[in-house]
Short mmCIF file of C-alpha atoms in Angstrom, two decimals:
data_model
loop_
_atom_site.label_atom_id
_atom_site.label_comp_id
_atom_site.label_asym_id
_atom_site.label_seq_id
_atom_site.Cartn_x
_atom_site.Cartn_y
_atom_site.Cartn_z
CA UNK A 1 5.87 21.50 60.34
CA UNK A 2 8.33 23.85 62.01
CA UNK A 3 5.80 24.99 64.59
CA UNK A 4 4.85 21.39 65.37
CA UNK A 5 8.47 20.44 65.94
CA UNK A 6 9.07 23.55 68.07
CA UNK A 7 6.07 22.67 70.25
CA UNK A 8 7.35 19.11 70.58
CA UNK A 9 10.80 20.36 71.58
CA UNK A 10 9.32 22.78 74.11
CA UNK A 11 7.19 20.06 75.71
CA UNK A 12 10.24 17.81 75.86
CA UNK A 13 12.16 20.44 77.85
CA UNK A 14 9.23 21.54 80.02
CA UNK A 15 8.58 17.98 81.20
CA UNK A 16 12.24 17.44 82.04
CA UNK A 17 13.88 17.86 85.45
CA UNK A 18 16.30 20.46 84.10
CA UNK A 19 13.45 22.88 83.38
CA UNK A 20 12.18 22.62 86.98
CA UNK A 21 15.70 23.21 88.28
CA UNK A 22 16.10 26.20 85.94
CA UNK A 23 12.78 27.70 87.00
CA UNK A 24 13.57 27.38 90.72
CA UNK A 25 17.04 28.83 90.25
CA UNK A 26 15.76 31.82 88.29
CA UNK A 27 12.88 32.63 90.63
CA UNK A 28 15.10 32.44 93.69
CA UNK A 29 18.33 33.91 92.33
CA UNK A 30 17.35 37.03 90.37
CA UNK A 31 14.69 38.58 92.68
CA UNK A 32 16.80 37.92 95.79
CA UNK A 33 19.84 39.33 94.05
CA UNK A 34 18.03 42.52 93.06
CA UNK A 35 16.60 42.91 96.56
CA UNK A 36 20.04 42.71 98.20
CA UNK A 37 21.68 45.03 95.67
CA UNK A 38 18.93 47.60 96.12
CA UNK A 39 19.73 47.78 99.83
CA UNK A 40 23.41 48.23 98.96
CA UNK A 41 22.42 51.07 96.64
CA UNK A 42 20.37 52.75 99.38
CA UNK A 43 23.40 52.60 101.69
CA UNK A 44 25.63 54.18 99.04
CA UNK A 45 22.99 56.84 98.47
CA UNK A 46 22.96 57.62 102.21
CA UNK A 47 26.76 57.88 102.26
CA UNK A 48 26.63 60.25 99.29
CA UNK A 49 24.07 62.51 100.97
CA UNK A 50 26.13 62.59 104.17
CA UNK A 51 29.24 63.62 102.22
CA UNK A 52 27.29 66.38 100.49
CA UNK A 53 25.96 67.57 103.86
CA UNK A 54 29.45 67.65 105.39
CA UNK A 55 30.78 69.54 102.40
CA UNK A 56 28.01 72.15 102.71
CA UNK A 57 28.63 72.51 106.45
CA UNK A 58 32.36 73.04 105.90
CA UNK A 59 31.64 75.69 103.28
CA UNK A 60 29.19 77.45 105.62
CA UNK A 61 31.70 77.42 108.50
CA UNK A 62 34.38 78.84 106.23
CA UNK A 63 32.06 81.62 105.06
CA UNK A 64 31.01 82.47 108.63
CA UNK A 65 34.65 82.51 109.69
CA UNK A 66 35.52 85.04 107.01
CA UNK A 67 32.58 87.28 107.95
CA UNK A 68 33.34 87.23 111.69
CA UNK A 69 37.13 87.48 111.57
CA UNK A 70 37.49 89.87 108.68
CA UNK A 71 39.53 89.50 105.48
CA UNK A 72 42.87 90.17 107.12
CA UNK A 73 42.66 87.68 109.98
CA UNK A 74 40.44 84.86 108.70
CA UNK A 75 42.12 81.53 108.00
CA UNK A 76 39.92 80.63 105.04
CA UNK A 77 40.29 77.96 102.41
CA UNK A 78 42.53 80.24 100.30
CA UNK A 79 44.90 80.75 103.19
CA UNK A 80 44.99 77.02 103.85
CA UNK A 81 45.54 76.23 100.18
CA UNK A 82 48.27 78.87 99.99
CA UNK A 83 50.20 77.39 102.91
CA UNK A 84 49.35 73.74 102.19
CA UNK A 85 49.29 72.76 98.49
CA UNK A 86 47.72 69.41 99.43
CA UNK A 87 44.68 71.03 101.04
CA UNK A 88 41.43 70.02 99.31
CA UNK A 89 39.66 73.22 98.34
CA UNK A 90 36.61 71.40 97.00
CA UNK A 91 35.35 67.93 96.12
CA UNK A 92 33.49 66.38 93.23
CA UNK A 93 31.50 63.59 94.89
CA UNK A 94 30.39 60.55 92.89
CA UNK A 95 26.64 60.05 93.02
CA UNK A 96 25.50 56.40 92.79
CA UNK A 97 23.20 55.52 89.94
CA UNK A 98 19.96 53.56 90.57
CA UNK A 99 20.83 51.14 87.77
CA UNK A 100 23.84 49.93 89.78
CA UNK A 101 21.26 47.59 91.33
CA UNK A 102 21.54 45.56 88.12
CA UNK A 103 25.23 46.08 87.38
CA UNK A 104 27.75 47.28 89.94
CA UNK A 105 30.30 47.67 87.17
CA UNK A 106 33.05 50.19 87.86
CA UNK A 107 31.01 52.23 90.33
CA UNK A 108 32.31 50.34 93.36
CA UNK A 109 35.90 50.69 92.11
CA UNK A 110 35.75 54.41 91.30
CA UNK A 111 36.94 56.88 93.98
CA UNK A 112 34.12 58.19 96.14
CA UNK A 113 35.22 61.75 95.37
CA UNK A 114 37.82 63.76 93.49
CA UNK A 115 39.54 66.33 95.73
CA UNK A 116 40.83 69.56 94.20
CA UNK A 117 44.24 70.71 95.51
CA UNK A 118 46.94 72.97 94.18
CA UNK A 119 49.09 69.89 93.56
CA UNK A 120 46.39 68.31 91.43
CA UNK A 121 43.45 65.98 91.91
CA UNK A 122 43.36 63.58 94.84
CA UNK A 123 41.10 60.54 94.97
CA UNK A 124 38.89 59.40 97.79
CA UNK A 125 38.53 55.80 98.85
CA UNK A 126 36.52 53.52 96.61
CA UNK A 127 33.58 51.71 98.16
CA UNK A 128 35.44 48.41 97.70
CA UNK A 129 38.15 49.63 100.09
CA UNK A 130 35.58 49.84 102.88
CA UNK A 131 33.55 46.80 101.81
CA UNK A 132 32.43 44.35 104.50
CA UNK A 133 33.96 40.91 104.93
CA UNK A 134 31.01 39.46 103.01
CA UNK A 135 32.59 40.77 99.80
CA UNK A 136 35.29 38.10 100.19
CA UNK A 137 32.66 35.62 99.05
CA UNK A 138 32.06 37.62 95.88
CA UNK A 139 29.54 40.22 94.82
CA UNK A 140 26.58 39.11 92.71
CA UNK A 141 24.58 41.35 90.42
CA UNK A 142 22.27 40.80 87.48
CA UNK A 143 25.02 41.17 84.86
CA UNK A 144 27.26 38.67 86.68
CA UNK A 145 24.41 36.16 86.97
CA UNK A 146 23.62 36.41 83.27
CA UNK A 147 27.23 36.38 82.08
CA UNK A 148 28.29 33.48 84.32
CA UNK A 149 25.33 31.38 85.46
CA UNK A 150 23.01 31.65 82.46
CA UNK A 151 25.80 31.14 79.95
CA UNK A 152 26.61 27.84 81.64
CA UNK A 153 22.93 26.84 81.85
CA UNK A 154 22.52 27.62 78.14
CA UNK A 155 25.31 25.18 77.32
CA UNK A 156 23.79 22.56 79.61
CA UNK A 157 20.50 22.94 77.74
CA UNK A 158 22.01 22.41 74.31
CA UNK A 159 25.06 20.18 74.67
CA UNK A 160 22.98 17.06 73.91
CA UNK A 161 20.48 18.61 71.50
CA UNK A 162 21.97 16.68 68.56
CA UNK A 163 24.61 14.48 70.21
CA UNK A 164 22.04 12.94 72.56
CA UNK A 165 19.66 11.97 69.75
CA UNK A 166 22.53 10.74 67.61
CA UNK A 167 23.85 8.61 70.46
CA UNK A 168 20.37 7.20 71.14
CA UNK A 169 19.77 6.46 67.44
CA UNK A 170 16.64 8.62 67.16
CA UNK A 171 18.35 11.16 64.90
CA UNK A 172 18.73 8.61 62.08
CA UNK A 173 15.07 7.61 62.35
CA UNK A 174 13.86 11.22 62.44
CA UNK A 175 15.86 12.33 59.41
CA UNK A 176 15.00 9.20 57.43
CA UNK A 177 11.61 10.80 56.86
CA UNK A 178 11.05 13.73 54.52
CA UNK A 179 12.20 16.22 57.13
CA UNK A 180 14.66 18.90 56.02
CA UNK A 181 17.69 19.16 58.22
CA UNK A 182 17.40 22.90 58.60
CA UNK A 183 13.82 22.55 59.93
CA UNK A 184 14.99 19.96 62.43
CA UNK A 185 17.87 22.10 63.70
CA UNK A 186 15.78 25.29 63.84
CA UNK A 187 13.19 23.47 65.93
CA UNK A 188 15.90 22.36 68.33
CA UNK A 189 17.36 25.86 68.69
CA UNK A 190 14.11 27.85 68.81
CA UNK A 191 12.23 25.41 71.04
CA UNK A 192 15.04 25.11 73.55
CA UNK A 193 15.68 28.86 73.54
CA UNK A 194 12.02 29.75 74.17
CA UNK A 195 11.78 27.30 77.05
CA UNK A 196 15.02 28.64 78.49
CA UNK A 197 14.15 32.35 78.40
CA UNK A 198 10.66 31.82 79.84
CA UNK A 199 11.87 31.28 83.45
CA UNK A 200 14.41 34.04 82.92
CA UNK A 201 11.78 36.60 81.93
CA UNK A 202 9.42 35.49 84.71
CA UNK A 203 12.16 35.94 87.32
CA UNK A 204 13.08 39.38 85.90
CA UNK A 205 9.45 40.52 86.15
CA UNK A 206 9.23 39.27 89.73
CA UNK A 207 12.49 41.04 90.56
CA UNK A 208 11.23 44.32 89.08
CA UNK A 209 8.02 44.05 91.13
CA UNK A 210 10.11 43.54 94.28
CA UNK A 211 12.15 46.66 93.44
CA UNK A 212 9.12 48.80 92.67
CA UNK A 213 7.51 47.84 95.98
CA UNK A 214 10.65 49.08 97.73
CA UNK A 215 10.65 52.42 95.91
CA UNK A 216 12.84 51.82 92.87
CA UNK A 217 12.15 54.55 90.24
CA UNK A 218 11.25 52.19 87.40
CA UNK A 219 8.69 54.62 85.98
CA UNK A 220 11.38 57.08 84.90
CA UNK A 221 11.63 56.88 81.13
CA UNK A 222 15.40 56.74 80.92
CA UNK A 223 15.66 53.96 83.53
CA UNK A 224 12.86 51.93 81.94
CA UNK A 225 14.37 52.15 78.45
CA UNK A 226 17.82 51.25 79.73
CA UNK A 227 16.39 48.19 81.49
CA UNK A 228 14.69 47.10 78.27
CA UNK A 229 18.04 47.49 76.52
CA UNK A 230 19.73 45.43 79.25
CA UNK A 231 17.15 42.64 78.95
CA UNK A 232 17.49 42.60 75.14
CA UNK A 233 21.28 42.39 75.36
CA UNK A 234 20.98 39.59 77.93
CA UNK A 235 18.70 37.60 75.61
CA UNK A 236 21.15 38.13 72.75
CA UNK A 237 24.04 36.95 74.92
CA UNK A 238 22.11 33.81 75.93
CA UNK A 239 21.41 33.16 72.24
CA UNK A 240 25.16 33.26 71.56
CA UNK A 241 25.79 30.47 74.06
CA UNK A 242 22.87 28.50 72.68
CA UNK A 243 24.66 28.65 69.34
CA UNK A 244 27.93 27.59 71.02
CA UNK A 245 26.15 24.61 72.59
CA UNK A 246 24.62 23.66 69.24
CA UNK A 247 28.01 23.69 67.52
CA UNK A 248 29.52 21.49 70.24
CA UNK A 249 26.54 19.10 70.15
CA UNK A 250 26.86 18.69 66.38
CA UNK A 251 30.64 18.19 66.31
CA UNK A 252 30.74 15.37 68.89
CA UNK A 253 28.95 12.03 68.74
CA UNK A 254 28.90 11.34 72.47
CA UNK A 255 26.81 13.46 74.86
CA UNK A 256 29.36 12.96 77.64
CA UNK A 257 32.17 14.21 75.45
CA UNK A 258 30.04 17.17 74.37
CA UNK A 259 29.35 18.00 78.03
CA UNK A 260 33.05 18.00 78.93
CA UNK A 261 33.93 20.12 75.90
CA UNK A 262 31.06 22.53 76.62
CA UNK A 263 32.22 23.04 80.20
CA UNK A 264 35.82 23.58 79.06
CA UNK A 265 34.72 26.13 76.48
CA UNK A 266 32.66 27.92 79.14
CA UNK A 267 35.62 28.11 81.54
CA UNK A 268 37.86 29.66 78.92
CA UNK A 269 35.24 31.92 77.32
CA UNK A 270 33.73 33.25 80.57
CA UNK A 271 36.36 32.97 83.30
CA UNK A 272 39.81 33.03 81.72
CA UNK A 273 40.10 34.80 78.37
CA UNK A 274 38.34 38.09 79.31
CA UNK A 275 40.80 38.56 82.20
CA UNK A 276 43.86 37.36 80.30
CA UNK A 277 43.34 40.22 77.84
CA UNK A 278 43.91 42.86 80.51
CA UNK A 279 46.82 40.95 82.04
CA UNK A 280 48.44 40.87 78.62
CA UNK A 281 47.81 44.61 78.24
CA UNK A 282 49.63 45.31 81.52
CA UNK A 283 52.65 43.40 80.21
CA UNK A 284 52.58 44.88 76.72
CA UNK A 285 51.93 48.49 77.82
CA UNK A 286 52.86 49.07 81.50
CA UNK A 287 51.88 52.40 83.06
CA UNK A 288 52.72 54.45 86.13
CA UNK A 289 50.16 54.74 88.91
CA UNK A 290 48.02 57.79 89.70
CA UNK A 291 49.64 58.00 93.14
CA UNK A 292 53.13 58.11 91.63
CA UNK A 293 52.07 60.93 89.29
CA UNK A 294 50.62 62.86 92.23
CA UNK A 295 53.81 62.38 94.25
CA UNK A 296 55.91 63.53 91.32
CA UNK A 297 53.84 66.70 90.97
CA UNK A 298 54.10 67.31 94.71
CA UNK A 299 57.89 66.92 94.56
CA UNK A 300 58.18 69.34 91.63
CA UNK A 301 56.05 71.94 93.42
CA UNK A 302 58.16 71.56 96.57
CA UNK A 303 61.31 72.09 94.52
CA UNK A 304 59.89 75.29 93.02
CA UNK A 305 58.72 76.55 96.42
CA UNK A 306 62.11 75.83 97.98
CA UNK A 307 63.86 77.62 95.13
CA UNK A 308 61.58 80.66 95.54
CA UNK A 309 62.07 80.62 99.31
CA UNK A 310 65.84 80.55 98.87
CA UNK A 311 65.66 83.37 96.34
CA UNK A 312 63.45 85.44 98.66
CA UNK A 313 65.81 84.83 101.58
CA UNK A 314 68.79 85.89 99.53
CA UNK A 315 66.98 88.99 98.28
CA UNK A 316 65.84 89.94 101.78
CA UNK A 317 69.42 89.49 103.01
CA UNK A 318 70.66 91.85 100.32
CA UNK A 319 68.02 94.43 101.18
CA UNK A 320 68.78 93.97 104.88
CA UNK A 321 72.51 94.55 104.31
CA UNK A 322 71.79 97.58 102.15
CA UNK A 323 69.56 99.08 104.86
CA UNK A 324 72.20 98.50 107.49
CA UNK A 325 74.78 100.30 105.39
CA UNK A 326 72.43 103.20 104.70
CA UNK A 327 71.42 103.48 108.37
CA UNK A 328 74.93 102.93 109.74
CA UNK A 329 73.57 100.12 111.94
CA UNK A 330 76.02 97.56 113.25
CA UNK A 331 75.25 93.92 112.43
CA UNK A 332 74.61 93.08 116.10
CA UNK A 333 71.99 95.81 116.54
CA UNK A 334 68.73 93.95 115.89
CA UNK A 335 66.49 96.73 117.13
CA UNK A 336 67.78 99.25 114.67
CA UNK A 337 67.53 96.76 111.82
CA UNK A 338 63.95 95.95 112.58
CA UNK A 339 63.11 99.59 112.81
CA UNK A 340 64.30 100.35 109.31
CA UNK A 341 63.01 97.12 107.67
CA UNK A 342 59.47 98.34 107.14
CA UNK A 343 56.63 97.39 104.79
CA UNK A 344 58.08 99.53 102.02
CA UNK A 345 61.11 97.31 101.81
CA UNK A 346 58.93 94.20 101.98
CA UNK A 347 56.86 95.55 99.10
CA UNK A 348 60.08 96.08 97.21
CA UNK A 349 61.06 92.44 97.75
CA UNK A 350 57.57 91.27 96.75
CA UNK A 351 57.70 93.40 93.62
CA UNK A 352 61.04 91.94 92.58
CA UNK A 353 59.82 88.42 93.37
CA UNK A 354 56.57 88.80 91.42
CA UNK A 355 57.98 87.87 87.96
CA UNK A 356 59.86 84.94 89.48
CA UNK A 357 56.67 83.70 91.15
CA UNK A 358 54.75 83.98 87.89
CA UNK A 359 57.46 82.12 86.01
CA UNK A 360 57.45 79.37 88.66
CA UNK A 361 53.65 79.10 88.50
CA UNK A 362 53.67 78.79 84.71
CA UNK A 363 56.50 76.27 84.86
CA UNK A 364 54.63 74.10 87.35
CA UNK A 365 51.39 74.37 85.41
CA UNK A 366 53.10 73.19 82.21
CA UNK A 367 54.90 70.42 84.07
CA UNK A 368 51.74 69.20 85.80
CA UNK A 369 49.81 69.26 82.52
CA UNK A 370 52.60 67.31 80.84
CA UNK A 371 52.59 64.65 83.57
CA UNK A 372 48.80 64.35 83.44
CA UNK A 373 48.77 64.04 79.66
CA UNK A 374 51.46 61.39 79.76
CA UNK A 375 49.62 59.40 82.41
CA UNK A 376 46.29 59.65 80.57
CA UNK A 377 47.91 58.53 77.30
CA UNK A 378 49.50 55.53 79.01
CA UNK A 379 46.29 54.47 80.73
CA UNK A 380 44.16 54.97 77.63
CA UNK A 381 46.59 52.94 75.53
CA UNK A 382 46.68 50.13 78.08
CA UNK A 383 42.90 50.09 78.50
CA UNK A 384 42.38 50.03 74.73
CA UNK A 385 44.69 47.05 74.35
CA UNK A 386 43.03 45.18 77.22
CA UNK A 387 39.52 45.86 75.94
CA UNK A 388 40.35 44.74 72.41
CA UNK A 389 42.11 41.59 73.64
CA UNK A 390 39.19 40.64 75.89
CA UNK A 391 36.66 41.08 73.09
CA UNK A 392 37.69 37.77 71.57
CA UNK A 393 34.95 36.32 73.79
CA UNK A 394 31.26 37.35 73.82
CA UNK A 395 31.34 37.64 77.62
CA UNK A 396 33.54 40.74 77.55
CA UNK A 397 31.37 42.41 74.91
CA UNK A 398 28.24 41.65 76.93
CA UNK A 399 29.70 43.08 80.14
CA UNK A 400 30.95 46.24 78.41
CA UNK A 401 27.59 46.79 76.74
CA UNK A 402 25.50 45.96 79.83
CA UNK A 403 27.50 48.20 82.18
CA UNK A 404 27.35 51.09 79.73
CA UNK A 405 23.59 50.63 79.45
CA UNK A 406 23.27 50.76 83.25
CA UNK A 407 25.62 53.78 83.53
CA UNK A 408 28.27 51.92 85.50
CA UNK A 409 30.79 51.13 82.76
CA UNK A 410 33.55 52.78 80.78
CA UNK A 411 31.41 55.75 79.78
CA UNK A 412 30.64 56.54 83.45
CA UNK A 413 34.32 56.34 84.36
CA UNK A 414 35.40 58.59 81.48
CA UNK A 415 32.68 61.15 82.21
CA UNK A 416 33.54 61.21 85.92
CA UNK A 417 37.24 61.88 85.42
CA UNK A 418 36.67 64.32 82.55
CA UNK A 419 34.27 66.32 84.73
CA UNK A 420 36.84 66.34 87.52
CA UNK A 421 39.53 67.58 85.13
CA UNK A 422 37.31 70.41 83.86
CA UNK A 423 36.44 71.39 87.42
CA UNK A 424 40.11 71.47 88.36
CA UNK A 425 40.91 73.64 85.35
CA UNK A 426 38.18 76.07 86.46
CA UNK A 427 39.60 76.23 89.98
CA UNK A 428 43.10 76.65 88.61
CA UNK A 429 42.02 79.59 86.44
CA UNK A 430 39.96 81.32 89.13
CA UNK A 431 41.84 80.50 92.36
CA UNK A 432 45.05 78.47 92.14
CA UNK A 433 46.68 80.63 89.46
CA UNK A 434 46.21 83.71 91.68
CA UNK A 435 48.08 82.17 94.62
CA UNK A 436 51.79 82.72 95.01
CA UNK A 437 54.17 79.79 94.76
CA UNK A 438 56.47 81.63 97.18
CA UNK A 439 55.70 80.57 100.78
CA UNK A 440 57.10 83.88 102.07
CA UNK A 441 54.76 86.05 100.01
CA UNK A 442 51.69 87.65 101.59
CA UNK A 443 48.56 88.04 99.54
CA UNK A 444 45.94 90.65 100.36
CA UNK A 445 43.44 89.61 97.73
CA UNK A 446 39.83 89.34 98.70
CA UNK A 447 38.78 85.79 99.44
CA UNK A 448 36.66 84.24 96.67
CA UNK A 449 34.68 81.09 97.48
CA UNK A 450 35.37 78.20 95.11
CA UNK A 451 32.79 77.61 92.37
CA UNK A 452 30.36 74.76 92.89
CA UNK A 453 31.29 71.42 91.30
CA UNK A 454 29.64 70.92 87.91
CA UNK A 455 26.96 68.24 87.61
CA UNK A 456 28.14 64.88 86.34
CA UNK A 457 26.75 64.74 82.82
CA UNK A 458 25.32 61.37 81.81
CA UNK A 459 25.20 60.02 78.28
CA UNK A 460 21.78 59.54 76.77
CA UNK A 461 20.70 56.06 75.77
CA UNK A 462 21.36 56.88 72.12
CA UNK A 463 24.87 58.11 72.93
CA UNK A 464 25.44 55.03 75.08
CA UNK A 465 24.47 52.69 72.24
CA UNK A 466 26.68 54.65 69.89
CA UNK A 467 29.58 54.32 72.34
CA UNK A 468 28.97 50.56 72.72
CA UNK A 469 28.03 49.89 69.09
CA UNK A 470 31.08 47.68 68.52
CA UNK A 471 30.16 45.38 71.41
CA UNK A 472 26.58 45.10 70.15
CA UNK A 473 27.81 44.26 66.66
CA UNK A 474 30.21 41.69 68.08
CA UNK A 475 27.42 39.91 69.95
CA UNK A 476 25.34 39.82 66.78
CA UNK A 477 28.39 38.61 64.86
CA UNK A 478 29.05 35.77 67.33
CA UNK A 479 25.38 34.69 67.23
CA UNK A 480 25.17 34.71 63.43
CA UNK A 481 28.56 33.10 62.76
CA UNK A 482 28.14 30.33 65.34
CA UNK A 483 24.62 29.54 64.12
CA UNK A 484 25.89 29.42 60.53
CA UNK A 485 28.73 27.09 61.54
CA UNK A 486 26.22 24.81 63.30
CA UNK A 487 24.00 24.58 60.21
CA UNK A 488 26.91 24.01 57.81
CA UNK A 489 28.32 21.22 59.96
CA UNK A 490 24.88 19.66 60.43
CA UNK A 491 24.21 19.65 56.69
CA UNK A 492 27.50 17.87 56.01
CA UNK A 493 27.24 15.49 58.96
CA UNK A 494 27.03 11.77 58.17
CA UNK A 495 24.07 10.36 60.09
#
């Protein structure tokens, strides 16, 4: 009986105009969307390769300059970093992921590179800052289409599943026979869902074929498995909104009223509430900006350098006066003063300044670490509040889970900045800590090229699912609870 009713429900939807409209929308929207996003990915990949090439050329020029000019006269990266604390010794460049074709996520908002300077980590421009005018019209990707368009279409498919039959009087006739209510409702949900996901899956397959013909590496095991995970999560998310539509259809007698309520619920669940959560987090837990932290560290370093410069000037003045007294040179005799102020006296000043320089370096290191820790704590606290607030809707959970599966979400952001922090700590231990904070000091150490940036480690699919387990459980929870509510209300409904 259930299979017969499911087939009847499927034929009812397939022969309707809404199925034809859904099929045309899916076949046109998803493949075209994937095609355009793949070209955007290729452009980002080209920009990344050009940045890597420029970085290698700069390193080669610096190495050739040291070999040709010699260690005493070359103006290498160490000399530049010693005189200019804001000079970028090296860069950790963000490599675009192929799965950004399906979900842009945070990748377009992340800085294109992390620059390593003595004052800390600078950030390159995000791709959104150089986006074309076309981005004013919005940027579509697979995750956006599923979260926004297909959630609305799912409600439009189900808002009259029960209300329409009740309004037409066919529900009373159908249930007057020996037909259990649960069988009737299951046939409505399963039949409508199968008809709905059929055009969706067809359009996804066509889109994948378009990508493969253009060179997309679908055959790689990790990419293929992540895409299967993305498709599964998308189907689960659509099922949640099918359950929402069923609940609305059962609670209201009129199909027109159910349609208005369904659209209102969609606006709040998809467009408003996920964003309100992060706005509330900014009010509840405000934070300083990364630029303000960088400026504060720059100001503290400048204060320490000025203090060391003043101390060196005072010490050199004392040594200068002492030499003049010992040499019986009058204050106006510059030639005699220069003659006696030799490298031995300069070494003496440097020796006396050495412990002060070390103390200033340690003080700045502790201060910079304290500022970074404070900033990271503030941002993490604010992000946690915003994420938890936004999870009151299934849309936020779907987006978090889908972007993590495609390596463009929170996990990618955390890994990127953590790798940059570790790289900076390596440079600080091997290079920055060996530079003097005193601008008047002269270092004769042999120039050491900076170590290569570490590779950006990516989470495995298992680690990704473990990281996003709460969002997956929430989607399952929404689907089960809403379906249960629909059945309970339908059982108690007076026909």
